PDB file of C-alpha atoms and ligand atoms in Angstrom:
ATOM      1  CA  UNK H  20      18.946  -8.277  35.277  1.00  0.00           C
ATOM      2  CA  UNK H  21      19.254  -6.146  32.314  1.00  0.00           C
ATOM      3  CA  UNK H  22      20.610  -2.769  32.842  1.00  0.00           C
ATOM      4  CA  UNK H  23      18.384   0.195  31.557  1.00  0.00           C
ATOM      5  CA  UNK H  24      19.492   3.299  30.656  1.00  0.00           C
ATOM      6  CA  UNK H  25      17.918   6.720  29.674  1.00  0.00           C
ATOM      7  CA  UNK H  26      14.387   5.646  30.360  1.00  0.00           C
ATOM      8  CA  UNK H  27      11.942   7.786  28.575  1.00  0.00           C
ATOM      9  CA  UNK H  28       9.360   9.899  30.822  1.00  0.00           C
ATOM     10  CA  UNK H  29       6.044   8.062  30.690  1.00  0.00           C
ATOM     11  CA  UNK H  30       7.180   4.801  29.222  1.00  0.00           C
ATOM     12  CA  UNK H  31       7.943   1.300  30.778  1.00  0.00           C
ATOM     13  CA  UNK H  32      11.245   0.149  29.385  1.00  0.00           C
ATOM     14  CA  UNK H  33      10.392  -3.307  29.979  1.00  0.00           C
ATOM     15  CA  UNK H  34       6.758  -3.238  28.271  1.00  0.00           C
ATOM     16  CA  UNK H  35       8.995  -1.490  25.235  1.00  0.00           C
ATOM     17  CA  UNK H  36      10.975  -3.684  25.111  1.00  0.00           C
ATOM     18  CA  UNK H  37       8.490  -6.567  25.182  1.00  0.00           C
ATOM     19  CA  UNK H  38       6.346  -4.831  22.841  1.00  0.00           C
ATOM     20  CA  UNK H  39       9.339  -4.863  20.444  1.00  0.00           C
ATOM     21  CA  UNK H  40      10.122  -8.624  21.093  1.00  0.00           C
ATOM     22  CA  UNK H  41       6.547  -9.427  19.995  1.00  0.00           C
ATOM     23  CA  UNK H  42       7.489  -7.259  16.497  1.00  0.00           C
ATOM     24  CA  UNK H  43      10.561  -9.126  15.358  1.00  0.00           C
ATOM     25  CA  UNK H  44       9.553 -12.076  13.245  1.00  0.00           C
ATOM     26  CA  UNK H  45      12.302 -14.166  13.939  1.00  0.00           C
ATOM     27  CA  UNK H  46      12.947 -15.907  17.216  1.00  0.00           C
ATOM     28  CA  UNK H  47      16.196 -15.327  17.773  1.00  0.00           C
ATOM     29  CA  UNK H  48      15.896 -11.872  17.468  1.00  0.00           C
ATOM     30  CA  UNK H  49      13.017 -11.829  19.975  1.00  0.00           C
ATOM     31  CA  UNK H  50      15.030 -13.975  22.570  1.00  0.00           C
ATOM     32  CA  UNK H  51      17.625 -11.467  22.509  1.00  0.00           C
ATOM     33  CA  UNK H  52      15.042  -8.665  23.260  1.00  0.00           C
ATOM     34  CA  UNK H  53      13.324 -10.685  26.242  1.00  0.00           C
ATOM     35  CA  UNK H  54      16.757 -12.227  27.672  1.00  0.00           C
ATOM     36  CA  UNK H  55      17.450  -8.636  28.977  1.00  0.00           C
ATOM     37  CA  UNK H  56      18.144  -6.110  26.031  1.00  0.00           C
ATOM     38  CA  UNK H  57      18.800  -2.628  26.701  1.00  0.00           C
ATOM     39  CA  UNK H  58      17.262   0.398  25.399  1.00  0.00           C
ATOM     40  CA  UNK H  59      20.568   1.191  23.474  1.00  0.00           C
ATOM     41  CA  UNK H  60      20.403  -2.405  22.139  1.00  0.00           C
ATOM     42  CA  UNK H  61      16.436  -1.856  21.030  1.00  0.00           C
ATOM     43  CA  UNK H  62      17.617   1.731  19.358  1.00  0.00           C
ATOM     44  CA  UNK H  63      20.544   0.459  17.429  1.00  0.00           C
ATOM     45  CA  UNK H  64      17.814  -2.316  16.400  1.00  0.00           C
ATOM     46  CA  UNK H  65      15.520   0.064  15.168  1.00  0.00           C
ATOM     47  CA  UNK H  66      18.099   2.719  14.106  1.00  0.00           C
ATOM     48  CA  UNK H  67      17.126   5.644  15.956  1.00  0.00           C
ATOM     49  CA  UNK H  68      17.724   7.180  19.492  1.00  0.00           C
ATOM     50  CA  UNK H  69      15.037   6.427  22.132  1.00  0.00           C
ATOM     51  CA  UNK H  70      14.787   9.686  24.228  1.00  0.00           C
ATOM     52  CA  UNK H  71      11.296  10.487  24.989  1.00  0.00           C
ATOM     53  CA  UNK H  72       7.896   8.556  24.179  1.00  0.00           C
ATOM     54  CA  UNK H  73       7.122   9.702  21.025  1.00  0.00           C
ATOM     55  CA  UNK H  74      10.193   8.064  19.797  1.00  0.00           C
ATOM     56  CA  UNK H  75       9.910   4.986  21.824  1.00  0.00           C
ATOM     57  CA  UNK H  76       7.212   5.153  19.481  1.00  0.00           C
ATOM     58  CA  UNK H  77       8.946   5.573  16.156  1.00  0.00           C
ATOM     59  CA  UNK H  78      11.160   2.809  17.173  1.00  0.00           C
ATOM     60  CA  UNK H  79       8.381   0.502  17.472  1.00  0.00           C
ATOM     61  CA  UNK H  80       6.912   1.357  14.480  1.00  0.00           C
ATOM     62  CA  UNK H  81      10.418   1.143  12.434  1.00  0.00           C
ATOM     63  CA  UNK H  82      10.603  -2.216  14.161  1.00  0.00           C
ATOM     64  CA  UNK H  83       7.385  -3.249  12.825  1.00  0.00           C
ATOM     65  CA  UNK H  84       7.646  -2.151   9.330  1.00  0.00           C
ATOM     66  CA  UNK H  85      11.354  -4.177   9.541  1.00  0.00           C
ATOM     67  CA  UNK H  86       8.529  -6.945  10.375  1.00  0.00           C
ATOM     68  CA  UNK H  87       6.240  -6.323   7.323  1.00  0.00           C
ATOM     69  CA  UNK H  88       9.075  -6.008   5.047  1.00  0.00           C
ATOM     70  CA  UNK H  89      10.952  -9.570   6.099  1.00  0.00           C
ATOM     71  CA  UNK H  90       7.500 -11.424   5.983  1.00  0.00           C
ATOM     72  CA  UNK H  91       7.028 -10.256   2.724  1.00  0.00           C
ATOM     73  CA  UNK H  92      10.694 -11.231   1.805  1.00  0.00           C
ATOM     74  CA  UNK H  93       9.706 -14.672   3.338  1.00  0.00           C
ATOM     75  CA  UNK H  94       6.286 -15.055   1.788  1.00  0.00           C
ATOM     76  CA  UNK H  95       5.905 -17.808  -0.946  1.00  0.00           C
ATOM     77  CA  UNK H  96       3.567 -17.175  -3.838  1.00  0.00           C
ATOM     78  CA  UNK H  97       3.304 -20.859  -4.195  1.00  0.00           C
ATOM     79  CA  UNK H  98       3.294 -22.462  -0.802  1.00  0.00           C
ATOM     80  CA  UNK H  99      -0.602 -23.088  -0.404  1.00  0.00           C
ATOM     81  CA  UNK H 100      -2.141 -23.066   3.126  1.00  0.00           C
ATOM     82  CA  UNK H 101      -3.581 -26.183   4.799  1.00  0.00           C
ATOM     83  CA  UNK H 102      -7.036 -27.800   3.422  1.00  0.00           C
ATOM     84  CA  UNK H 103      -9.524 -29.876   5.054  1.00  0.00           C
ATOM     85  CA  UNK H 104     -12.086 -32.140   4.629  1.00  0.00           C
ATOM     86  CA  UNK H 105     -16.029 -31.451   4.728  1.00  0.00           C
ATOM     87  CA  UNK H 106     -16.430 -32.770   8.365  1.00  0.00           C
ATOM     88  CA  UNK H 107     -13.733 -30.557   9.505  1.00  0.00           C
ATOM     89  CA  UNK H 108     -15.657 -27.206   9.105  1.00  0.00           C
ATOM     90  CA  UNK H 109     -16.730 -25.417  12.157  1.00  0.00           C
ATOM     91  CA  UNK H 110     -20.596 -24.889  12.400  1.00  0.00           C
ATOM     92  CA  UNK H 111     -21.622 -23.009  13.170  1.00  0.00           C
ATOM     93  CA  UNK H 112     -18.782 -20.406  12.130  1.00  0.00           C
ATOM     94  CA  UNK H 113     -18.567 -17.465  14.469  1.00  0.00           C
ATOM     95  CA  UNK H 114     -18.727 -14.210  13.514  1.00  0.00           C
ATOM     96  CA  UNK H 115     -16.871 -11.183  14.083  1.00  0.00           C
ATOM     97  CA  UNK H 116     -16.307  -7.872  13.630  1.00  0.00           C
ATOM     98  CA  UNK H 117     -15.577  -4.834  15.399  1.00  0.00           C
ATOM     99  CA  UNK H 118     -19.677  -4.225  16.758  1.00  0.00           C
ATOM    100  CA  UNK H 119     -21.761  -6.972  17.256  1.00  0.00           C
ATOM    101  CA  UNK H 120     -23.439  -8.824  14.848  1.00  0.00           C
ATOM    102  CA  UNK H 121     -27.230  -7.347  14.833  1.00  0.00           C
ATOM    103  CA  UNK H 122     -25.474  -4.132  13.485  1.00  0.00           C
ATOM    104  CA  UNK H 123     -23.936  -5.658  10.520  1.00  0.00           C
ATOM    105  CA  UNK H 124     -24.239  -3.637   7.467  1.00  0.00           C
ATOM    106  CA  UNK H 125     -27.237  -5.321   5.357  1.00  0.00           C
ATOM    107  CA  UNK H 126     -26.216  -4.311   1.293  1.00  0.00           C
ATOM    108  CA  UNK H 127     -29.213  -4.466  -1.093  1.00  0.00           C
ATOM    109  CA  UNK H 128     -28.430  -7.656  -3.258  1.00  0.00           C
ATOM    110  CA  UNK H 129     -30.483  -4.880  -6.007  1.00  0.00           C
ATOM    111  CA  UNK H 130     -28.567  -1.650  -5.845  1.00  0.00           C
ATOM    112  CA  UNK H 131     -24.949  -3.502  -5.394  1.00  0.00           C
ATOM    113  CA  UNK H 132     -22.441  -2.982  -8.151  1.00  0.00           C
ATOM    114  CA  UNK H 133     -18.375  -3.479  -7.229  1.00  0.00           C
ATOM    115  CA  UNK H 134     -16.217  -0.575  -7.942  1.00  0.00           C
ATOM    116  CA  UNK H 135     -13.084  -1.451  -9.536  1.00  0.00           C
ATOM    117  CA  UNK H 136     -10.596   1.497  -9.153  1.00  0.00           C
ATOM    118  CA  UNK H 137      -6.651   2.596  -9.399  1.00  0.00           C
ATOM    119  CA  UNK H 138      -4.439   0.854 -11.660  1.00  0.00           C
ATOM    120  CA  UNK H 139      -6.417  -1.414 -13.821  1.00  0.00           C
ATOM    121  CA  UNK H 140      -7.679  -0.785 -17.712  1.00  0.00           C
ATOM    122  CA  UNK H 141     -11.307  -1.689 -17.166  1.00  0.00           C
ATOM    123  CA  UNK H 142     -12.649   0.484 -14.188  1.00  0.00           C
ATOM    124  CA  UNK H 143     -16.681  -0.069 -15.549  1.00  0.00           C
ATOM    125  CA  UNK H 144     -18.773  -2.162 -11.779  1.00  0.00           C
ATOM    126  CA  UNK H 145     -19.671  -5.351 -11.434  1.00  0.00           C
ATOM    127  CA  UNK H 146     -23.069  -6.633 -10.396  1.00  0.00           C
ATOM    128  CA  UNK H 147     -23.273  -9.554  -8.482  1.00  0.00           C
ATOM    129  CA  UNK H 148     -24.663 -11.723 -11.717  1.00  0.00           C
ATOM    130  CA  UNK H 149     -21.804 -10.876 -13.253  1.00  0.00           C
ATOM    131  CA  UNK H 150     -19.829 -11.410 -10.544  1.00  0.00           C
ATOM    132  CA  UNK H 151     -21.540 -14.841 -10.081  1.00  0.00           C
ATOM    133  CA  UNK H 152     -20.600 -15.641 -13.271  1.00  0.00           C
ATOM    134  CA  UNK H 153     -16.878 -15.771 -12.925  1.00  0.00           C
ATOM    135  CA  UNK H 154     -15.416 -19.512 -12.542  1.00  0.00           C
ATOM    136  CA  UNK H 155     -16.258 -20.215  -8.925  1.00  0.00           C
ATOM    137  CA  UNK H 156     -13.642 -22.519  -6.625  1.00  0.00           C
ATOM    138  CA  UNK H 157     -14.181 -23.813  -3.317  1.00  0.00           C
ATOM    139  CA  UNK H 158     -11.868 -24.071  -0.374  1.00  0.00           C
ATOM    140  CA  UNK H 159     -11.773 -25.555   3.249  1.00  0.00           C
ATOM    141  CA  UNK H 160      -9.450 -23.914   5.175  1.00  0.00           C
ATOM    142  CA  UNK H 161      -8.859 -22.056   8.404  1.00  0.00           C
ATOM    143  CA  UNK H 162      -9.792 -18.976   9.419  1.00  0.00           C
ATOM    144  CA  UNK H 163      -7.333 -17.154  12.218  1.00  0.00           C
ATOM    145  CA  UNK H 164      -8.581 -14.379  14.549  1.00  0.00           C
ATOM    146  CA  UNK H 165      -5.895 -12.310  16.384  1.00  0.00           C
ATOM    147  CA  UNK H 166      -7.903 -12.066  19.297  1.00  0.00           C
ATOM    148  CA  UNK H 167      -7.221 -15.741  19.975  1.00  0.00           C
ATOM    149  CA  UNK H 168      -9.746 -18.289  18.587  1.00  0.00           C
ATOM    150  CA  UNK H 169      -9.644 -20.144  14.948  1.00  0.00           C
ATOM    151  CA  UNK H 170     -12.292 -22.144  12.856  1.00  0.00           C
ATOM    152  CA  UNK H 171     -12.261 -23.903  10.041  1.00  0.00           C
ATOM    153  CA  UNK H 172     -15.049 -22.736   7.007  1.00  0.00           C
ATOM    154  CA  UNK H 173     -15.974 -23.473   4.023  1.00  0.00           C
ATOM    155  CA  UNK H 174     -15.861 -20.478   1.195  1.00  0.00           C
ATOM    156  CA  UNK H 175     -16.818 -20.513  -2.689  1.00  0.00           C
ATOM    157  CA  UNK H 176     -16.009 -18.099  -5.206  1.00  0.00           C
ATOM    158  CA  UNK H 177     -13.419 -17.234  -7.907  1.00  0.00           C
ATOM    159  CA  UNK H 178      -9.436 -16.099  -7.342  1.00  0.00           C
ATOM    160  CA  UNK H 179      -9.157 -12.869  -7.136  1.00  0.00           C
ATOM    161  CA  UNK H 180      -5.937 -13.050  -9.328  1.00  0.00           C
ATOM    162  CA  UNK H 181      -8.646 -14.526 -12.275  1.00  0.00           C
ATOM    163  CA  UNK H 182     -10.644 -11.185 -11.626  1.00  0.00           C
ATOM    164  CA  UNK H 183      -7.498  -9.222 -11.405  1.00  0.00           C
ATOM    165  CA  UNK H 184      -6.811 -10.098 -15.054  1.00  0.00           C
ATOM    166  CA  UNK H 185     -10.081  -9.546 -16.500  1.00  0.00           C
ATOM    167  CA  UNK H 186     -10.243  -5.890 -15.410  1.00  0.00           C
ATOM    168  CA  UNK H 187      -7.029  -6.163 -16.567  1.00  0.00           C
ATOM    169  CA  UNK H 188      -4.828  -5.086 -13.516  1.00  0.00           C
ATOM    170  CA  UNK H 189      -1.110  -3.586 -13.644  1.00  0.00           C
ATOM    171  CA  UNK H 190      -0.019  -6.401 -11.280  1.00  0.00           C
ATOM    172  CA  UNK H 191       3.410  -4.803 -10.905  1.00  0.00           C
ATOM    173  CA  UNK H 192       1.307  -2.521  -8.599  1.00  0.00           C
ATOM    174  CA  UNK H 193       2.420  -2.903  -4.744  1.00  0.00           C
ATOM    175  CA  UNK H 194      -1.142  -3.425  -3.276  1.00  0.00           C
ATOM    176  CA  UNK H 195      -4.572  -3.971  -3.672  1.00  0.00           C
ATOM    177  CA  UNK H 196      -7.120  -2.091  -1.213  1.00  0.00           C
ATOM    178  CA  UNK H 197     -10.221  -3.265   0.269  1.00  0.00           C
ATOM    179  CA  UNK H 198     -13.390  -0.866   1.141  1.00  0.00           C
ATOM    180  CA  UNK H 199     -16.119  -2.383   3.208  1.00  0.00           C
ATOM    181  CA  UNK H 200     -19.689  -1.365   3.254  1.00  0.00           C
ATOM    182  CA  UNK H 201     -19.776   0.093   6.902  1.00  0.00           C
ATOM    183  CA  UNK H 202     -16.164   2.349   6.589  1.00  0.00           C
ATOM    184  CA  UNK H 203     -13.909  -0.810   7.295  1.00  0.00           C
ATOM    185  CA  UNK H 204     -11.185  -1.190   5.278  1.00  0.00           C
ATOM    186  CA  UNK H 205      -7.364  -3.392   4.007  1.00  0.00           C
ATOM    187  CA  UNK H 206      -5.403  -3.578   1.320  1.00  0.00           C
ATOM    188  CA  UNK H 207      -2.867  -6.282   0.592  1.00  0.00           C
ATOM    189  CA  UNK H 208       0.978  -7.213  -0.935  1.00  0.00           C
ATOM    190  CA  UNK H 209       0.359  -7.756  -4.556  1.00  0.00           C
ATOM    191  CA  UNK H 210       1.984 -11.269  -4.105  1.00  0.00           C
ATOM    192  CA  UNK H 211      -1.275 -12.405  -1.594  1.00  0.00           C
ATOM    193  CA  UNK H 212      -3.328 -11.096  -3.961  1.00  0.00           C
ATOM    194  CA  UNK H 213      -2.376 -13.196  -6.698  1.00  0.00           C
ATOM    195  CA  UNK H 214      -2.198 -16.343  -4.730  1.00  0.00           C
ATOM    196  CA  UNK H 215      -4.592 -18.670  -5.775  1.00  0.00           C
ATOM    197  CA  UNK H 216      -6.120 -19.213  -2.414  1.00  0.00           C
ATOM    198  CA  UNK H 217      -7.092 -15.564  -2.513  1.00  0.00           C
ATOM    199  CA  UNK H 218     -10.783 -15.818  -3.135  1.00  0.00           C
ATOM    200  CA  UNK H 219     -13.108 -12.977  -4.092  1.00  0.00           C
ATOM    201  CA  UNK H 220     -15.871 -15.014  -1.926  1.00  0.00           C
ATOM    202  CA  UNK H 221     -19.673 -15.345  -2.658  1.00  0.00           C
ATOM    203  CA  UNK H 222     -20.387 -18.564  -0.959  1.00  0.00           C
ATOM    204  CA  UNK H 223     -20.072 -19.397   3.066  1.00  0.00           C
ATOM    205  CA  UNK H 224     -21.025 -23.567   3.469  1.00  0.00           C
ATOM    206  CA  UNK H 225     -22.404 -23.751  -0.152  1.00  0.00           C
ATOM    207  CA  UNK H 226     -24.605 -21.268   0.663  1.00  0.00           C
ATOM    208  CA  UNK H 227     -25.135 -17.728  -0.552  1.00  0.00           C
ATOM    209  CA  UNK H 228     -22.628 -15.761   1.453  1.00  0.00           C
ATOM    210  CA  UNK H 229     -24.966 -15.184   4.280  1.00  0.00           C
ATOM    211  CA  UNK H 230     -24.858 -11.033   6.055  1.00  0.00           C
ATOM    212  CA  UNK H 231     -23.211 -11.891   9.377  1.00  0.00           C
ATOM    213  CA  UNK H 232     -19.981 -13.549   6.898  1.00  0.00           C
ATOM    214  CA  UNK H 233     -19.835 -10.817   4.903  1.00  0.00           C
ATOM    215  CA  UNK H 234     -22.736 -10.531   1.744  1.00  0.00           C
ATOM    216  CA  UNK H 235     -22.780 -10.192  -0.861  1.00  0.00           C
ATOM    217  CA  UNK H 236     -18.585 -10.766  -1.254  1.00  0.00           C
ATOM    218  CA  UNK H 237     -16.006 -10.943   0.897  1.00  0.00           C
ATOM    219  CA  UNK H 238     -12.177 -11.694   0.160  1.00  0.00           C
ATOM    220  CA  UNK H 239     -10.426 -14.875   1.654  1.00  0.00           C
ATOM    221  CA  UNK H 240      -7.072 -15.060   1.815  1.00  0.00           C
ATOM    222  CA  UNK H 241      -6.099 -18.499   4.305  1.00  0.00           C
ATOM    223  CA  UNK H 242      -2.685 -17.421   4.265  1.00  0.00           C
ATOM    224  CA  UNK H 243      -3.012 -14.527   6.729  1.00  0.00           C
ATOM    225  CA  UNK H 244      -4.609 -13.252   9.676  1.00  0.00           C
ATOM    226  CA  UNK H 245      -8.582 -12.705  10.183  1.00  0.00           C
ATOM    227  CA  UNK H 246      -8.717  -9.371  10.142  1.00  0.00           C
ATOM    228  CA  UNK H 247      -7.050  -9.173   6.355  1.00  0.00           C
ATOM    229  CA  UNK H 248     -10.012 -10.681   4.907  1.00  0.00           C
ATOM    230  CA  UNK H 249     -12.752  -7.980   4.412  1.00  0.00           C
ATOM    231  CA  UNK H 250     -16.330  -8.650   4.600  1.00  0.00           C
ATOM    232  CA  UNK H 251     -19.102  -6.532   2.649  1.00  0.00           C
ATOM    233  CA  UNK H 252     -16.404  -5.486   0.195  1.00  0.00           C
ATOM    234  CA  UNK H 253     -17.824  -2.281  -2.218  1.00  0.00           C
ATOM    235  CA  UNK H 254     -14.812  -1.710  -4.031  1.00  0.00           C
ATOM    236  CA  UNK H 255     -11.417  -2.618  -4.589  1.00  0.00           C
ATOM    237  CA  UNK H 256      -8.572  -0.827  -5.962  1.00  0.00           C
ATOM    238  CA  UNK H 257      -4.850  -1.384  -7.561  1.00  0.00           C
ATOM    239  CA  UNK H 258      -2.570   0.949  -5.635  1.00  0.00           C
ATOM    240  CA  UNK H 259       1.218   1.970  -5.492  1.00  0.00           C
ATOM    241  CA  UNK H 260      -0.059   4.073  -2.573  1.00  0.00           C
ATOM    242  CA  UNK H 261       0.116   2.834   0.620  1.00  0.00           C
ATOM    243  CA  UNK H 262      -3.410   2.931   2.166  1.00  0.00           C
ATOM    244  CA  UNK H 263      -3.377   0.801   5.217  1.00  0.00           C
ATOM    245  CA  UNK H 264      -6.748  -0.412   6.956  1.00  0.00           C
ATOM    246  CA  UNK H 265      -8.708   0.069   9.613  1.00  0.00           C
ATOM    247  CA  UNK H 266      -6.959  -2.041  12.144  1.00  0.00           C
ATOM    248  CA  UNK H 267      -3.683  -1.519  10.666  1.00  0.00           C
ATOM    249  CA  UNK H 268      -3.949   2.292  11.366  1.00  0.00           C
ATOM    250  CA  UNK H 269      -4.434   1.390  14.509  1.00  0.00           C
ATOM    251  CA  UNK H 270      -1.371  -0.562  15.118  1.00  0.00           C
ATOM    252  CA  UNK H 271      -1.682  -3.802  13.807  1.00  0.00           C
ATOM    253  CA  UNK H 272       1.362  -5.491  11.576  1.00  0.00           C
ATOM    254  CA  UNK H 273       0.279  -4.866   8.067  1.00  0.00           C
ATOM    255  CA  UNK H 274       1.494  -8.172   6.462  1.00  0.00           C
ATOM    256  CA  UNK H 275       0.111 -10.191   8.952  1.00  0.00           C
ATOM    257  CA  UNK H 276       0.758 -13.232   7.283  1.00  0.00           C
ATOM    258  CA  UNK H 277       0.214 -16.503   9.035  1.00  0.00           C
TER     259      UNK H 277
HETATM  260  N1  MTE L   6     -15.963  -5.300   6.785  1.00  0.00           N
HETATM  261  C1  MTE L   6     -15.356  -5.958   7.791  1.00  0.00           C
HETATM  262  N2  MTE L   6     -14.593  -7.020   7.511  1.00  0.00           N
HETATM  263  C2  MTE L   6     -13.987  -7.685   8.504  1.00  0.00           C
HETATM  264  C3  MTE L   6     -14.122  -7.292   9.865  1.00  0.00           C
HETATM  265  C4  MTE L   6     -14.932  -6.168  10.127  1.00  0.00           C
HETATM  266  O1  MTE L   6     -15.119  -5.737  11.290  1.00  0.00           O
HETATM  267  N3  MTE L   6     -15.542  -5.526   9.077  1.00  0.00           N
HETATM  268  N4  MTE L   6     -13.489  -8.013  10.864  1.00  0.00           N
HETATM  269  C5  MTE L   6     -12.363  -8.878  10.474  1.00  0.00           C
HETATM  270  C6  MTE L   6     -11.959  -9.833  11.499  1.00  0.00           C
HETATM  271  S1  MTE L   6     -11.077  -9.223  12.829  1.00  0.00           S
HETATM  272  C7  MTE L   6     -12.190 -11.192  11.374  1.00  0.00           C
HETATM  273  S2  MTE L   6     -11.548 -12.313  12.469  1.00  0.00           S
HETATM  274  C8  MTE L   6     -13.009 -11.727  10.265  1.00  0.00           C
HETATM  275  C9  MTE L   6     -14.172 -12.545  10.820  1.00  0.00           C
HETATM  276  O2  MTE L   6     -14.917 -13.111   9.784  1.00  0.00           O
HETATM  277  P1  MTE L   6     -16.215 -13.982  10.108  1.00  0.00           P
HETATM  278  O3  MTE L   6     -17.261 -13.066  10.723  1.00  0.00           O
HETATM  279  O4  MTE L   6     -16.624 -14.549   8.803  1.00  0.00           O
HETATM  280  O5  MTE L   6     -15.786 -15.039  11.085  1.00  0.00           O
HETATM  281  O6  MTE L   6     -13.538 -10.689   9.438  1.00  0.00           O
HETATM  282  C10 MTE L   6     -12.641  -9.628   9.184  1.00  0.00           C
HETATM  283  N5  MTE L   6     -13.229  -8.779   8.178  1.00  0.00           N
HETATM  284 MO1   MO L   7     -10.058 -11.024  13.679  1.00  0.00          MO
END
């Protein structure tokens, strides 16, 4: 049994420590933590002294940033995620968000027009002709919830790198941020965004995108989690800021590549 000292009021040393073994991306590091680590041991991980809650808290959060930063070290520009073939794609595709689906935000196909913001030389909206116009591509891949289901699907629309250059973006930026329709919100590593599986999407099943997936665009990226890929997307912007996103204020590992 692993011997804990100087157990903060209020907190569960073992749930920390678990916690923290579920933060460290690599498995060696997370065997260590399960196979009886100490909260000195957790601390020197994290760098800072756990004495009370609040910085049980800190430490967990420095642990998870250590997280972010290695999977973005690890992340390959070029490695594309796995495709598959027509009769592959889950129908139907489930939906989900954070309400249910009857109170999805409906956007007026009329009225829309995407904002283009931060660091880019052409901030002037798109309308969704134009937007239709771009070069559309199409890709079968699948779709990974953190709340524990996946499904394959079948999205069409053009890379968001492509649109990235034609509003000519400073991609030395470090992010690009999502806002949704109905106040959700993400924002990505520069290097997702300008992987070309990174789809500004317009299409679900070669069919307009329809209002439960996200119309009228959504952005697709297969190579991380669900919750990364905003639907009803109003405006996107080229940041150095770090903005965070609706989940990811809430907790969630901000890379959350897969
Ligand atoms: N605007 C917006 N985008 C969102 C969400 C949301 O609640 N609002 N949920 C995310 C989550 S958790 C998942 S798993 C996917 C689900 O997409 P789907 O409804 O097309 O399956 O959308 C993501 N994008
Ligand atoms: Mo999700």
């Amino acid at each position: 049994m692993a011997r804990i000292r100087k157990c903060p009021p209020g907190v569960d040393p073992k749930l920390l420590i678990s916690d923290a073994a579920k933060l460290l991306p690599d498995p060696a590091r997370r065997k260590f933590l399960r196979g009886g680590a100490s909260l000195g041991a957790l601390a020197a991980l994290a760098g800072c002294d756990i004495t009370d809650s609040l910085s049980a808290d800190k430490a967990l959060t420095r642990i998870s940033y250590f997280n972010d930063w290695v999977q973005a070290r690890l992340f390959n520009p070029n490695t594309l995620a796995p495709t598959y073939p027509d009769s592959a794609v889950t129908r139907p595709f489930p939906f989900n968000a954070y309400y249910p689906e009857d109170e999805a935000p409906e956007v007026a196909k009329a009225d829309y027009k995407l904002e283009v913001g931060g660091m880019v030389d052409n901030k002037k909206s798109w309308t969704l002709d134009e937007l239709y116009a771009l070069p559309e591509e199409t890709q079968i891949t699948r779709l990974v919830c953190v709340e524990g289901w996946s499904a394959i699907g079948k999205w069409s629309g053009v890379r968001l790198s492509e649109f990235l250059r034609r509003v000519g973006a400073d991609t030395r930026a470090k992010y690009v941020w999502f806002r949704c329709a109905e106040g959700y919100s993400t924002s990505i590593d520069m290097p997702t965004a300008l992987h070309p599986q990174t789809q500004m999407t317009f299409k679900f099943d070669d069919e307009i995108l329809p209002r439960k997936y996200g119309f009228p665009m959504k952005v697709r990226m297969p190579t991380k989690l669900g919750f990364k890929n905003p639907k009803y997307v109003m405006e996107i912007a080229v940041t150095d800021k770090y903005l965070g996103g609706y989940w990811e204020d809430q907790g969630y590992n901000w890379f959350s590549g897969l």
